[in-house]
PDB file of C-alpha atoms in Angstrom:
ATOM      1  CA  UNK A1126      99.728  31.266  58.584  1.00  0.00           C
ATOM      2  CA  UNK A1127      99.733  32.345  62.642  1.00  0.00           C
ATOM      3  CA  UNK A1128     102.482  34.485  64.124  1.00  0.00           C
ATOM      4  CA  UNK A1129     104.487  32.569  66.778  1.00  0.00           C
ATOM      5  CA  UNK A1130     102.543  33.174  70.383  1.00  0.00           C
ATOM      6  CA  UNK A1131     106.302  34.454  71.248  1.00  0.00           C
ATOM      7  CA  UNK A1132     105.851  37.146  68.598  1.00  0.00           C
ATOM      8  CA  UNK A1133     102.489  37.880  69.250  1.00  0.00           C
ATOM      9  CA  UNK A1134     103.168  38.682  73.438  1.00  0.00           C
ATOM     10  CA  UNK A1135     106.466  40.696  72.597  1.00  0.00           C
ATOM     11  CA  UNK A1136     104.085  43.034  70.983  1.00  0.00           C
ATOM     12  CA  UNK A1137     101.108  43.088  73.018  1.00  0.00           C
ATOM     13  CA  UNK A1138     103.890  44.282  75.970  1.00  0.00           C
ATOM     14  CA  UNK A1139     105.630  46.896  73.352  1.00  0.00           C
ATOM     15  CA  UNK A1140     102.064  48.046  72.732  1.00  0.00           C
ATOM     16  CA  UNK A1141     100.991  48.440  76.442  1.00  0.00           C
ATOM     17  CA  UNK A1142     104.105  50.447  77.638  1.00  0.00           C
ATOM     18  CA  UNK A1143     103.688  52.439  74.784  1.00  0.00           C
ATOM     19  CA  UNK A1144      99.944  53.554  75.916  1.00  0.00           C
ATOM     20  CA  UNK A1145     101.354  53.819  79.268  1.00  0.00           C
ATOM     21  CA  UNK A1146     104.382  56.249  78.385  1.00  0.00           C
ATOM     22  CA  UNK A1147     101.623  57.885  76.427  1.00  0.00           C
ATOM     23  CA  UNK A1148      99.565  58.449  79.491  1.00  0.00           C
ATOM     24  CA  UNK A1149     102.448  59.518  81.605  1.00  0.00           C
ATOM     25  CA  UNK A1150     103.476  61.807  79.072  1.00  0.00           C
ATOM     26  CA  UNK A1151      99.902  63.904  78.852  1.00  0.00           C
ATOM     27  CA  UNK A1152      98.960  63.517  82.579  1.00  0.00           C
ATOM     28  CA  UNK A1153      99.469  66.462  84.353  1.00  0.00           C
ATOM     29  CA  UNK A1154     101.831  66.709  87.486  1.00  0.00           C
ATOM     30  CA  UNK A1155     100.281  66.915  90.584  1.00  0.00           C
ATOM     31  CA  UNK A1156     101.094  70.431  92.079  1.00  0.00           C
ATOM     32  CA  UNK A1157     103.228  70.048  95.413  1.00  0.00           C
ATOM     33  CA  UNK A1158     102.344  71.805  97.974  1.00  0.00           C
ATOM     34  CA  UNK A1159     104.306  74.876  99.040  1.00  0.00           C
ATOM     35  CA  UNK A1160     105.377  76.834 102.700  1.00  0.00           C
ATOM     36  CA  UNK A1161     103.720  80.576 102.762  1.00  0.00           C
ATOM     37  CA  UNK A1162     105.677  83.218 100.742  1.00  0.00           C
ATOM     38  CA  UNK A1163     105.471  86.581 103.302  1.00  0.00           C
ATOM     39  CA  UNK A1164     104.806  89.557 100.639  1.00  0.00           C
ATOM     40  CA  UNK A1165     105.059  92.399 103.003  1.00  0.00           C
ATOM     41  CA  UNK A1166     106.302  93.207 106.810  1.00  0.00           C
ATOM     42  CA  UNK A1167     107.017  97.067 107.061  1.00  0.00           C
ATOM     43  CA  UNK A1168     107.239  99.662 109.993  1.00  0.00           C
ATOM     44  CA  UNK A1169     108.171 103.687 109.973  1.00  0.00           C
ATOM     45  CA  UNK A1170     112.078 103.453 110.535  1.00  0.00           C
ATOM     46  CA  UNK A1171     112.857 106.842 111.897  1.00  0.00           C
ATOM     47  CA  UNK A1172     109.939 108.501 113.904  1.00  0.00           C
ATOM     48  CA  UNK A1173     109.877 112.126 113.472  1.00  0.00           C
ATOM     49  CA  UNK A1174     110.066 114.560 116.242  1.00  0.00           C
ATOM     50  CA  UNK A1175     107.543 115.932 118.332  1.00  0.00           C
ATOM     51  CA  UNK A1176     107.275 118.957 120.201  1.00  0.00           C
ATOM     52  CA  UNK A1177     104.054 118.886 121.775  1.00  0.00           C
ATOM     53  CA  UNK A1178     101.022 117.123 123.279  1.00  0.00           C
ATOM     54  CA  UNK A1179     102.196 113.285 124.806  1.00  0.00           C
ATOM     55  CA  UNK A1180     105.460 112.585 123.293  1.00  0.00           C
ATOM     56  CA  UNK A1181     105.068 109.325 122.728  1.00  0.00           C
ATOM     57  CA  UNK A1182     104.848 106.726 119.576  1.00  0.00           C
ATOM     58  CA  UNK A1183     102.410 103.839 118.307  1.00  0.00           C
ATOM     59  CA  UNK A1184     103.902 102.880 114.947  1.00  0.00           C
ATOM     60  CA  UNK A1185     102.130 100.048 113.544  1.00  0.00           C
ATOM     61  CA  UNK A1186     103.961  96.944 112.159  1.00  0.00           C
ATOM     62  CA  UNK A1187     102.010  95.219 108.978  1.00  0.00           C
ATOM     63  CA  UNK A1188     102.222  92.147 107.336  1.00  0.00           C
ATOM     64  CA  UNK A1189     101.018  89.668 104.737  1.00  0.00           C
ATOM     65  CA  UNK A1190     101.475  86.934 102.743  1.00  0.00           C
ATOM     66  CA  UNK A1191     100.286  84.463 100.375  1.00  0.00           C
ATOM     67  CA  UNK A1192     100.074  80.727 100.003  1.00  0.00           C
ATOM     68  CA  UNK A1193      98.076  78.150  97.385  1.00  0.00           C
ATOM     69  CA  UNK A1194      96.572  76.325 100.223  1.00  0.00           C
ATOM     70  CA  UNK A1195      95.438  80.160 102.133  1.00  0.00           C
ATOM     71  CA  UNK A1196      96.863  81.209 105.032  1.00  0.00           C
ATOM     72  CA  UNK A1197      95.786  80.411 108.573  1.00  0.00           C
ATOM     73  CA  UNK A1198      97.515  82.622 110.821  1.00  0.00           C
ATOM     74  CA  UNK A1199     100.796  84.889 111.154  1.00  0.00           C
ATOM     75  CA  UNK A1200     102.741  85.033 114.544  1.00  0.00           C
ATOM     76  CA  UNK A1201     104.604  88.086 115.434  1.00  0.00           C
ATOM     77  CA  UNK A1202     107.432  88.263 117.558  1.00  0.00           C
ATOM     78  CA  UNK A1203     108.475  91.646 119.479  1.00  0.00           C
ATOM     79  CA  UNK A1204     111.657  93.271 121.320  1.00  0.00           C
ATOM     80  CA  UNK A1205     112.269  96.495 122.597  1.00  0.00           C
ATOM     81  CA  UNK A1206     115.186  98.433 124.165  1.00  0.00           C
ATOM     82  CA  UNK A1207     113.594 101.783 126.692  1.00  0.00           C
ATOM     83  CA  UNK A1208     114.860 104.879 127.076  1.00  0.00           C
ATOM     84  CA  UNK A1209     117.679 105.342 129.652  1.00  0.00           C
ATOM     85  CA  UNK A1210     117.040 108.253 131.970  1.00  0.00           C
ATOM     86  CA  UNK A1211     120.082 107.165 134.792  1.00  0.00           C
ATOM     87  CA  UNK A1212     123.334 106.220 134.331  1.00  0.00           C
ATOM     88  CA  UNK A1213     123.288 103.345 136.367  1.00  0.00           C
ATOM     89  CA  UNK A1214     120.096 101.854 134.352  1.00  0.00           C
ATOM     90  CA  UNK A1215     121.146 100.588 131.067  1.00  0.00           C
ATOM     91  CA  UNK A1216     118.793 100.433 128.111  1.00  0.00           C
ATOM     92  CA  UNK A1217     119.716  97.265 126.081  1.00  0.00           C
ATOM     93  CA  UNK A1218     117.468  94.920 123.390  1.00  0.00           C
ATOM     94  CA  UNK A1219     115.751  92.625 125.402  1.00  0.00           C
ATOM     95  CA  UNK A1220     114.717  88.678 124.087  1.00  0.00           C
ATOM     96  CA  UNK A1221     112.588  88.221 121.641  1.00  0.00           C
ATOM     97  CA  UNK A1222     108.658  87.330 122.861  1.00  0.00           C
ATOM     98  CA  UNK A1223     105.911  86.770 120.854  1.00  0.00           C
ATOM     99  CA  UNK A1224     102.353  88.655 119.987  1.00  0.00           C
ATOM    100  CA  UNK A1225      99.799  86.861 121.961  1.00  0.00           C
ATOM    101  CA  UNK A1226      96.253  86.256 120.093  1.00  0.00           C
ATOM    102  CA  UNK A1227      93.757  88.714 122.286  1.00  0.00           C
ATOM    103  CA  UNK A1228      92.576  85.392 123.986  1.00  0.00           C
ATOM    104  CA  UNK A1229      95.893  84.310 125.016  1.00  0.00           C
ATOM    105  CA  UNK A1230      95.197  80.657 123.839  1.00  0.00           C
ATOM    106  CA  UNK A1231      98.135  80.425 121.361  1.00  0.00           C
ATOM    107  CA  UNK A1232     100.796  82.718 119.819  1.00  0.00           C
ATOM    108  CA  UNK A1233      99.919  82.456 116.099  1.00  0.00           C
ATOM    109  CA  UNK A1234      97.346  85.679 115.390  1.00  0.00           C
ATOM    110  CA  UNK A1235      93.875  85.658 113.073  1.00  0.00           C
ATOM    111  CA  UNK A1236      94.864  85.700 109.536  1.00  0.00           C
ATOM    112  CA  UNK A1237      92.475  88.797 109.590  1.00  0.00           C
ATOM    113  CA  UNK A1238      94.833  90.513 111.623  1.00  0.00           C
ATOM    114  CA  UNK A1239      97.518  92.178 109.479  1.00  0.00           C
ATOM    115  CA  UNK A1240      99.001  94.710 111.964  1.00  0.00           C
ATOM    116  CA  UNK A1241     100.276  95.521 115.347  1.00  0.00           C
ATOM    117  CA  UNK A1242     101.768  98.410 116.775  1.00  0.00           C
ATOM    118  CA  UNK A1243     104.085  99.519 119.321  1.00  0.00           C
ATOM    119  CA  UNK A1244     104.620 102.002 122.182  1.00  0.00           C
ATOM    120  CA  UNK A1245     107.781 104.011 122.423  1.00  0.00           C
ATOM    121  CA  UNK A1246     108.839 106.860 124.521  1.00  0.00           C
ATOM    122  CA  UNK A1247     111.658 109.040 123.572  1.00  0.00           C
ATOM    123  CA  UNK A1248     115.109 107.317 122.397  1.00  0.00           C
ATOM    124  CA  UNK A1249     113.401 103.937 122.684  1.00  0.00           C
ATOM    125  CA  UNK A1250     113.411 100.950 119.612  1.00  0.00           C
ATOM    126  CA  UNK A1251     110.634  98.649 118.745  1.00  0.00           C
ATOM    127  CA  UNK A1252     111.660  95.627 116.640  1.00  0.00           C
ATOM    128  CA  UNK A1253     109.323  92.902 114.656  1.00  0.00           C
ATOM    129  CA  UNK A1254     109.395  89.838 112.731  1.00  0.00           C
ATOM    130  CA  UNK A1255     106.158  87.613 111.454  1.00  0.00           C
ATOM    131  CA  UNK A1256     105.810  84.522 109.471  1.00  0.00           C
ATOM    132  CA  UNK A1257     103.197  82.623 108.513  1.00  0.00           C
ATOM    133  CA  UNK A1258     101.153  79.297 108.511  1.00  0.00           C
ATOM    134  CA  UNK A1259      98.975  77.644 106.098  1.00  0.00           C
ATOM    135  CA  UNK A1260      96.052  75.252 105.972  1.00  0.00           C
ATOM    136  CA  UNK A1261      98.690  72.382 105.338  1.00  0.00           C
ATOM    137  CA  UNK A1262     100.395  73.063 108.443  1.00  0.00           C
ATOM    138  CA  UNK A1263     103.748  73.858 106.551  1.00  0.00           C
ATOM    139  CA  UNK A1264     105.563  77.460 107.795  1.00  0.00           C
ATOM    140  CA  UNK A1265     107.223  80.470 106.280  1.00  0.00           C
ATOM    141  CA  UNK A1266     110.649  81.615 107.387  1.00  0.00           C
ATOM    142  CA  UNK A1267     111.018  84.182 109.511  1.00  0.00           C
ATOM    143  CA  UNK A1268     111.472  87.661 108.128  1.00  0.00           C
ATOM    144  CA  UNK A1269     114.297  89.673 109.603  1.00  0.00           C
ATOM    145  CA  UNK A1270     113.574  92.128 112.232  1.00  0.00           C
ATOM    146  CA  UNK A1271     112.303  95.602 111.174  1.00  0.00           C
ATOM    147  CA  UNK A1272     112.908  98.524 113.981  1.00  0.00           C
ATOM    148  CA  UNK A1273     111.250 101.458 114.077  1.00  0.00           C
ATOM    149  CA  UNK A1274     113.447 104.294 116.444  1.00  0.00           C
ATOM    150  CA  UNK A1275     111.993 107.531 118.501  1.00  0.00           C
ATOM    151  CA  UNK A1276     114.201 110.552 118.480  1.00  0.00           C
ATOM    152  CA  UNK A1277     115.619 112.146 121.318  1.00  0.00           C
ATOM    153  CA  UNK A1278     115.971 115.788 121.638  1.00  0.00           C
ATOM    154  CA  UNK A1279     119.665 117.157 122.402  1.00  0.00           C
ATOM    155  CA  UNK A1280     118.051 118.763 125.732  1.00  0.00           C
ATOM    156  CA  UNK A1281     116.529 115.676 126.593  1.00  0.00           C
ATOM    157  CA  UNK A1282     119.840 113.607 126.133  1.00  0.00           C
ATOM    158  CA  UNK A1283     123.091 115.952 127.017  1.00  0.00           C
ATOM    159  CA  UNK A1284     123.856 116.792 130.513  1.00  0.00           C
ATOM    160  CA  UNK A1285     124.170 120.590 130.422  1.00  0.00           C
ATOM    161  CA  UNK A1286     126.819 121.317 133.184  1.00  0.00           C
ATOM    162  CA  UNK A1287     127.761 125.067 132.563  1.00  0.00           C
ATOM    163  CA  UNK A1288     127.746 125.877 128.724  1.00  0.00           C
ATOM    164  CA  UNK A1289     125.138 127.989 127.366  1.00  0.00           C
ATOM    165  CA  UNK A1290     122.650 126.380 124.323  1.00  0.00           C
ATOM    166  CA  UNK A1291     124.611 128.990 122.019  1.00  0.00           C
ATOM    167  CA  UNK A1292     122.538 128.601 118.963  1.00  0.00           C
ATOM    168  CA  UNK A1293     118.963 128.074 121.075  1.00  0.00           C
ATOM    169  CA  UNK A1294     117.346 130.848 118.312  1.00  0.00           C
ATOM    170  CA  UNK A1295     117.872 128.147 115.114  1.00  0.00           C
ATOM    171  CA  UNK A1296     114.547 126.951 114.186  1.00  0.00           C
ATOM    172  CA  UNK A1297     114.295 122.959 112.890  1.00  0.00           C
ATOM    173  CA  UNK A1298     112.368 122.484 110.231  1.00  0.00           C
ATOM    174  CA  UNK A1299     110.425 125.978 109.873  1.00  0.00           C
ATOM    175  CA  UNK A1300     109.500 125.009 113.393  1.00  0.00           C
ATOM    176  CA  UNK A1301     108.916 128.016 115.935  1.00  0.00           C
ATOM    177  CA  UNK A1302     109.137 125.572 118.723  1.00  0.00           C
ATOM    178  CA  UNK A1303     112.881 123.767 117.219  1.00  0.00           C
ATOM    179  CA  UNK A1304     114.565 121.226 119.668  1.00  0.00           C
ATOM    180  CA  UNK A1305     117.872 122.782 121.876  1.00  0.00           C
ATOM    181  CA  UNK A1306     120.972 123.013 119.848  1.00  0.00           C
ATOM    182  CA  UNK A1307     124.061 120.694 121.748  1.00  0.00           C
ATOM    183  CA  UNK A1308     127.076 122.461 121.020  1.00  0.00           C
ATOM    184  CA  UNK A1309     130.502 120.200 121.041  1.00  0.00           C
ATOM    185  CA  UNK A1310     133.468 122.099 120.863  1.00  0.00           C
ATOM    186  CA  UNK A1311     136.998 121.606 122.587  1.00  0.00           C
ATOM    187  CA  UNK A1312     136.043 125.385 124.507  1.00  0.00           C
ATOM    188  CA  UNK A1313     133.397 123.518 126.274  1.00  0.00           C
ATOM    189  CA  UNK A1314     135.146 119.883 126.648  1.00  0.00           C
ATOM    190  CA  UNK A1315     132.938 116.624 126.777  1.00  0.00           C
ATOM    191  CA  UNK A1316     129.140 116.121 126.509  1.00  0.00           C
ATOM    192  CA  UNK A1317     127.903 113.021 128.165  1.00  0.00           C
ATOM    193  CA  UNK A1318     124.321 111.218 127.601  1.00  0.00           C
ATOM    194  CA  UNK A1319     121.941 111.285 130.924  1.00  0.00           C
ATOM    195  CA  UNK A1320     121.332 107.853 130.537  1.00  0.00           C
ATOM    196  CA  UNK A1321     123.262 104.526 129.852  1.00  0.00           C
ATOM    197  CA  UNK A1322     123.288 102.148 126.959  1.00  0.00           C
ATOM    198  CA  UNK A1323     124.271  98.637 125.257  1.00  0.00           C
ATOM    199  CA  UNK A1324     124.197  99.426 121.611  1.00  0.00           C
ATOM    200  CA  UNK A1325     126.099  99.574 118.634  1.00  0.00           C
ATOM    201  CA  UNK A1326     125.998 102.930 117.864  1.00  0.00           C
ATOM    202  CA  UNK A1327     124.045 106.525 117.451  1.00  0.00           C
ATOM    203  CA  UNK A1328     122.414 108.018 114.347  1.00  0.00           C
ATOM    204  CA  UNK A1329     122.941 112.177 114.618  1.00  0.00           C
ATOM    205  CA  UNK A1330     121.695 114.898 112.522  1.00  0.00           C
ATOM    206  CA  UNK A1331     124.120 118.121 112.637  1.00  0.00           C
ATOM    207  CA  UNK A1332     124.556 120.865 111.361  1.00  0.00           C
ATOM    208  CA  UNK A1333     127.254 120.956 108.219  1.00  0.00           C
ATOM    209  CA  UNK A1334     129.137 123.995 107.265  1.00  0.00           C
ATOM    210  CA  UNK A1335     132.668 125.343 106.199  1.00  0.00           C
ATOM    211  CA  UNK A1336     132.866 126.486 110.056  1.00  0.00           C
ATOM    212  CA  UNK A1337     131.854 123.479 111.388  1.00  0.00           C
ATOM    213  CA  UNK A1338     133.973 120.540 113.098  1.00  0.00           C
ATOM    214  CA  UNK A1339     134.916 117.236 114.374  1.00  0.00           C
ATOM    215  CA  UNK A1340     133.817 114.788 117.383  1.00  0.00           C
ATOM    216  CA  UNK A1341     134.472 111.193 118.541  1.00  0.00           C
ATOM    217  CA  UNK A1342     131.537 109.462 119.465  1.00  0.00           C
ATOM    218  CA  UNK A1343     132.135 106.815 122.210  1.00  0.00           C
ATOM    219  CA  UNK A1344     129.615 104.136 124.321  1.00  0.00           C
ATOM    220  CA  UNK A1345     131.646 104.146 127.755  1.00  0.00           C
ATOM    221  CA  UNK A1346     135.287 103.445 126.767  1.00  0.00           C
ATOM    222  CA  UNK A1347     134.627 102.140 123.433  1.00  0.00           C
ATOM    223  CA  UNK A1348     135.099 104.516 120.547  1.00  0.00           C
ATOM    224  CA  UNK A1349     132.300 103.668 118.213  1.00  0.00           C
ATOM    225  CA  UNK A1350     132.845 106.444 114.985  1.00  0.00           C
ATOM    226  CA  UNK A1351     134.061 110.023 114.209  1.00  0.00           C
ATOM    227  CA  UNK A1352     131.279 112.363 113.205  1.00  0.00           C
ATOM    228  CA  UNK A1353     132.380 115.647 110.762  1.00  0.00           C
ATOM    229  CA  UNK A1354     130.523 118.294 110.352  1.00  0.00           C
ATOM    230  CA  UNK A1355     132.688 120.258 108.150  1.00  0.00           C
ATOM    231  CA  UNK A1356     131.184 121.008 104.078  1.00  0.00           C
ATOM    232  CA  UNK A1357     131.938 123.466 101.848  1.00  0.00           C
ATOM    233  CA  UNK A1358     127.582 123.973 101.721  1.00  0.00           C
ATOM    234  CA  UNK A1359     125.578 124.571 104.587  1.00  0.00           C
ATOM    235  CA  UNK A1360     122.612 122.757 105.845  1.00  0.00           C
ATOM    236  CA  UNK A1361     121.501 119.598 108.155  1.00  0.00           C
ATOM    237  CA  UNK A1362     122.752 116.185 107.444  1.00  0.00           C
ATOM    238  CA  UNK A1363     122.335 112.666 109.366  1.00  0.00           C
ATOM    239  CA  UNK A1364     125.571 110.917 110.346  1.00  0.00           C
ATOM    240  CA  UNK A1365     125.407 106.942 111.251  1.00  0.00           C
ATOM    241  CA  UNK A1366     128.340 105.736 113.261  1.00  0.00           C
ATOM    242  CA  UNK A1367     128.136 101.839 114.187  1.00  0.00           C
ATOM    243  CA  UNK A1368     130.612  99.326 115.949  1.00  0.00           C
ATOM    244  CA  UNK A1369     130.161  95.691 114.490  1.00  0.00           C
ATOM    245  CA  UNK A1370     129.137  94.579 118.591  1.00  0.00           C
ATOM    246  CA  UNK A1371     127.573  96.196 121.358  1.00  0.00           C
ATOM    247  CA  UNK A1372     129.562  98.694 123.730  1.00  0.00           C
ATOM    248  CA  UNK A1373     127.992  99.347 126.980  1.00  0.00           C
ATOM    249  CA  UNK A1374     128.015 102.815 128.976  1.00  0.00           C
ATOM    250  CA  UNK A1375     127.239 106.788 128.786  1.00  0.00           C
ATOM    251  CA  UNK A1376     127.472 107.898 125.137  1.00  0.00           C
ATOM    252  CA  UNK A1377     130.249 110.575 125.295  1.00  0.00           C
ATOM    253  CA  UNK A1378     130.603 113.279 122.350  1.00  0.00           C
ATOM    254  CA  UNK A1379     134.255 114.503 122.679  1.00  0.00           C
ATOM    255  CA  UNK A1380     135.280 117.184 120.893  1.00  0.00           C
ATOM    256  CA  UNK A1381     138.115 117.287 118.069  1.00  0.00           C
ATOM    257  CA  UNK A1382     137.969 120.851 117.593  1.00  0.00           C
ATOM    258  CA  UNK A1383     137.196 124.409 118.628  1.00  0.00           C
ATOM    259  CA  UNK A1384     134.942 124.594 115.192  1.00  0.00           C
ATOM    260  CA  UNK A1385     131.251 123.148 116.872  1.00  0.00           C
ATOM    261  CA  UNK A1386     129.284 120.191 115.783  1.00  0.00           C
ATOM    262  CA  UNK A1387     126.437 121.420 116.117  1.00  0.00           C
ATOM    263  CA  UNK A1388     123.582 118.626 116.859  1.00  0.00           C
ATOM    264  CA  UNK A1389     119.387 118.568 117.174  1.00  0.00           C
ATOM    265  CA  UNK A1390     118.731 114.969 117.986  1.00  0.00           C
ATOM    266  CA  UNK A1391     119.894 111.570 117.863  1.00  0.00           C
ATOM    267  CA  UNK A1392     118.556 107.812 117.997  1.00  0.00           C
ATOM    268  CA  UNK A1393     120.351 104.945 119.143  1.00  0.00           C
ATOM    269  CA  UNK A1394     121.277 102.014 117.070  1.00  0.00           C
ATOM    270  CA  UNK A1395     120.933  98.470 118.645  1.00  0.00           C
TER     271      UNK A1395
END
């Protein structure tokens, strides 16, 4: 007796998709191909002093990153605010431009080169951000911008006028050759910056004690934080005062009380 040809072709197709699910089922996936993954982009934050030789900065901004297909070239983009010497020249963040390859025939760098540094002078920023390309032509997000700030000396930012550096014999650091001392206090009114800026704010280090004091710190007219330097210990600390938007102008310390703040250096946050 023959099975029904109906029969017999309902179960040749049952027994085909069943290889085929089979198949489907054991084949491996083919692996998609994925955008660069950036694995490091670092710079010095907060340069430290110096008191000697050119005073001047190259920190170096490095990068990498990693991708299944290899990566075929990082581009770097840069900007920079200068130092203000004048107040009628403002220092503010300029645009962002990129890091031209040495033979200026594109923007996107060697994969073999993993670094680039900057050039700052005192009280200037230098800001980076890299991504990266692979073989597939797909492209990494940009990082977000890392800064790396030179300090500026109190002497080299504070328009004297007529008060004496009162504490000129304190020595930074262990260091025989410490930066001037500004000294704000109501019995010597306001200290001004030499130069102008468009920033958000100023990091400070002072001097913190039970005899120490108070100051507004303002960009122009805008008030941007209050800084107190008033502890029950003694020592140096770092204050950060920040506005959420820029305020152009002189930065102005103005005293809250006779008790000093007492201040080494400062950098300006953009």
């Amino acid at each position: 007796m023959y099975p029904r040809a109906g029969r017999s072709t309902r179960l040749l197709a049952l027994a085909v998709l069943g290889f085929l699910g089979a198949t489907l089922l054991t084949a491996a996936p083919a692996a998609a191909n994925t955008a660069p993954r950036i694995t490091k982009a670092t710079i010095s934050t907060w340069l430290p002093v110096k008191t000697e030789g050119i005073i001047q900065w190259t920190p170096a901004f490095s990068y990498a990153a990693r991708d299944d297909q290899g990566v075929t070239g990082f581009q770097v983009q840069r900007k920079s605010a200068p130092w203000s010497t004048s107040p009628t020249r403002r220092a503010k963040m300029s645009a962002a431009g990129y890091v031209w390859r040495a033979d200026g025939s594109s923007t996107w760098l060697y994969p073999s080169r993993t670094s680039v540094r900057g050039r700052l002078d005192p009280g200037a920023v230098d800001c980076f951000r890299v991504r990266a390309k692979d073989a597939a032509g797909l492209t990494s997000a940009w990082t977000g911008w890392r800064c790396a700030h030179a300090p500026m000396r109190a002497a080299e930012t504070w328009s004297w006028c007529c008060q004496p550096n009162l504490i000129s014999g304190l020595h930074l650091d262990g260091s025989a050759d410490s930066p001037a001392v500004a000294y704000v206090s109501t019995r010597f009114g306001t200290q001004r910056s030499n130069g102008a800026y468009c920033a958000k704010g100023v990091r400070v280090r002072v001097f913190k004690g039970p005899g120490q004091g108070r100051m507004n710190v303002f960009l122009g007219s805008s008030k941007v934080g209050t800084v107190s330097a008033w502890s029950r210990t003694s020592g140096w600390k770092w204050v950060t005062v920040r506005r959420s938007t820029d305020a152009c102008g002189r930065v102005r310390l103005v005293p809250l009380t006779r008790a000093p703040v007492q201040m080494t250096r400062n950098y300006m946050l953009y």
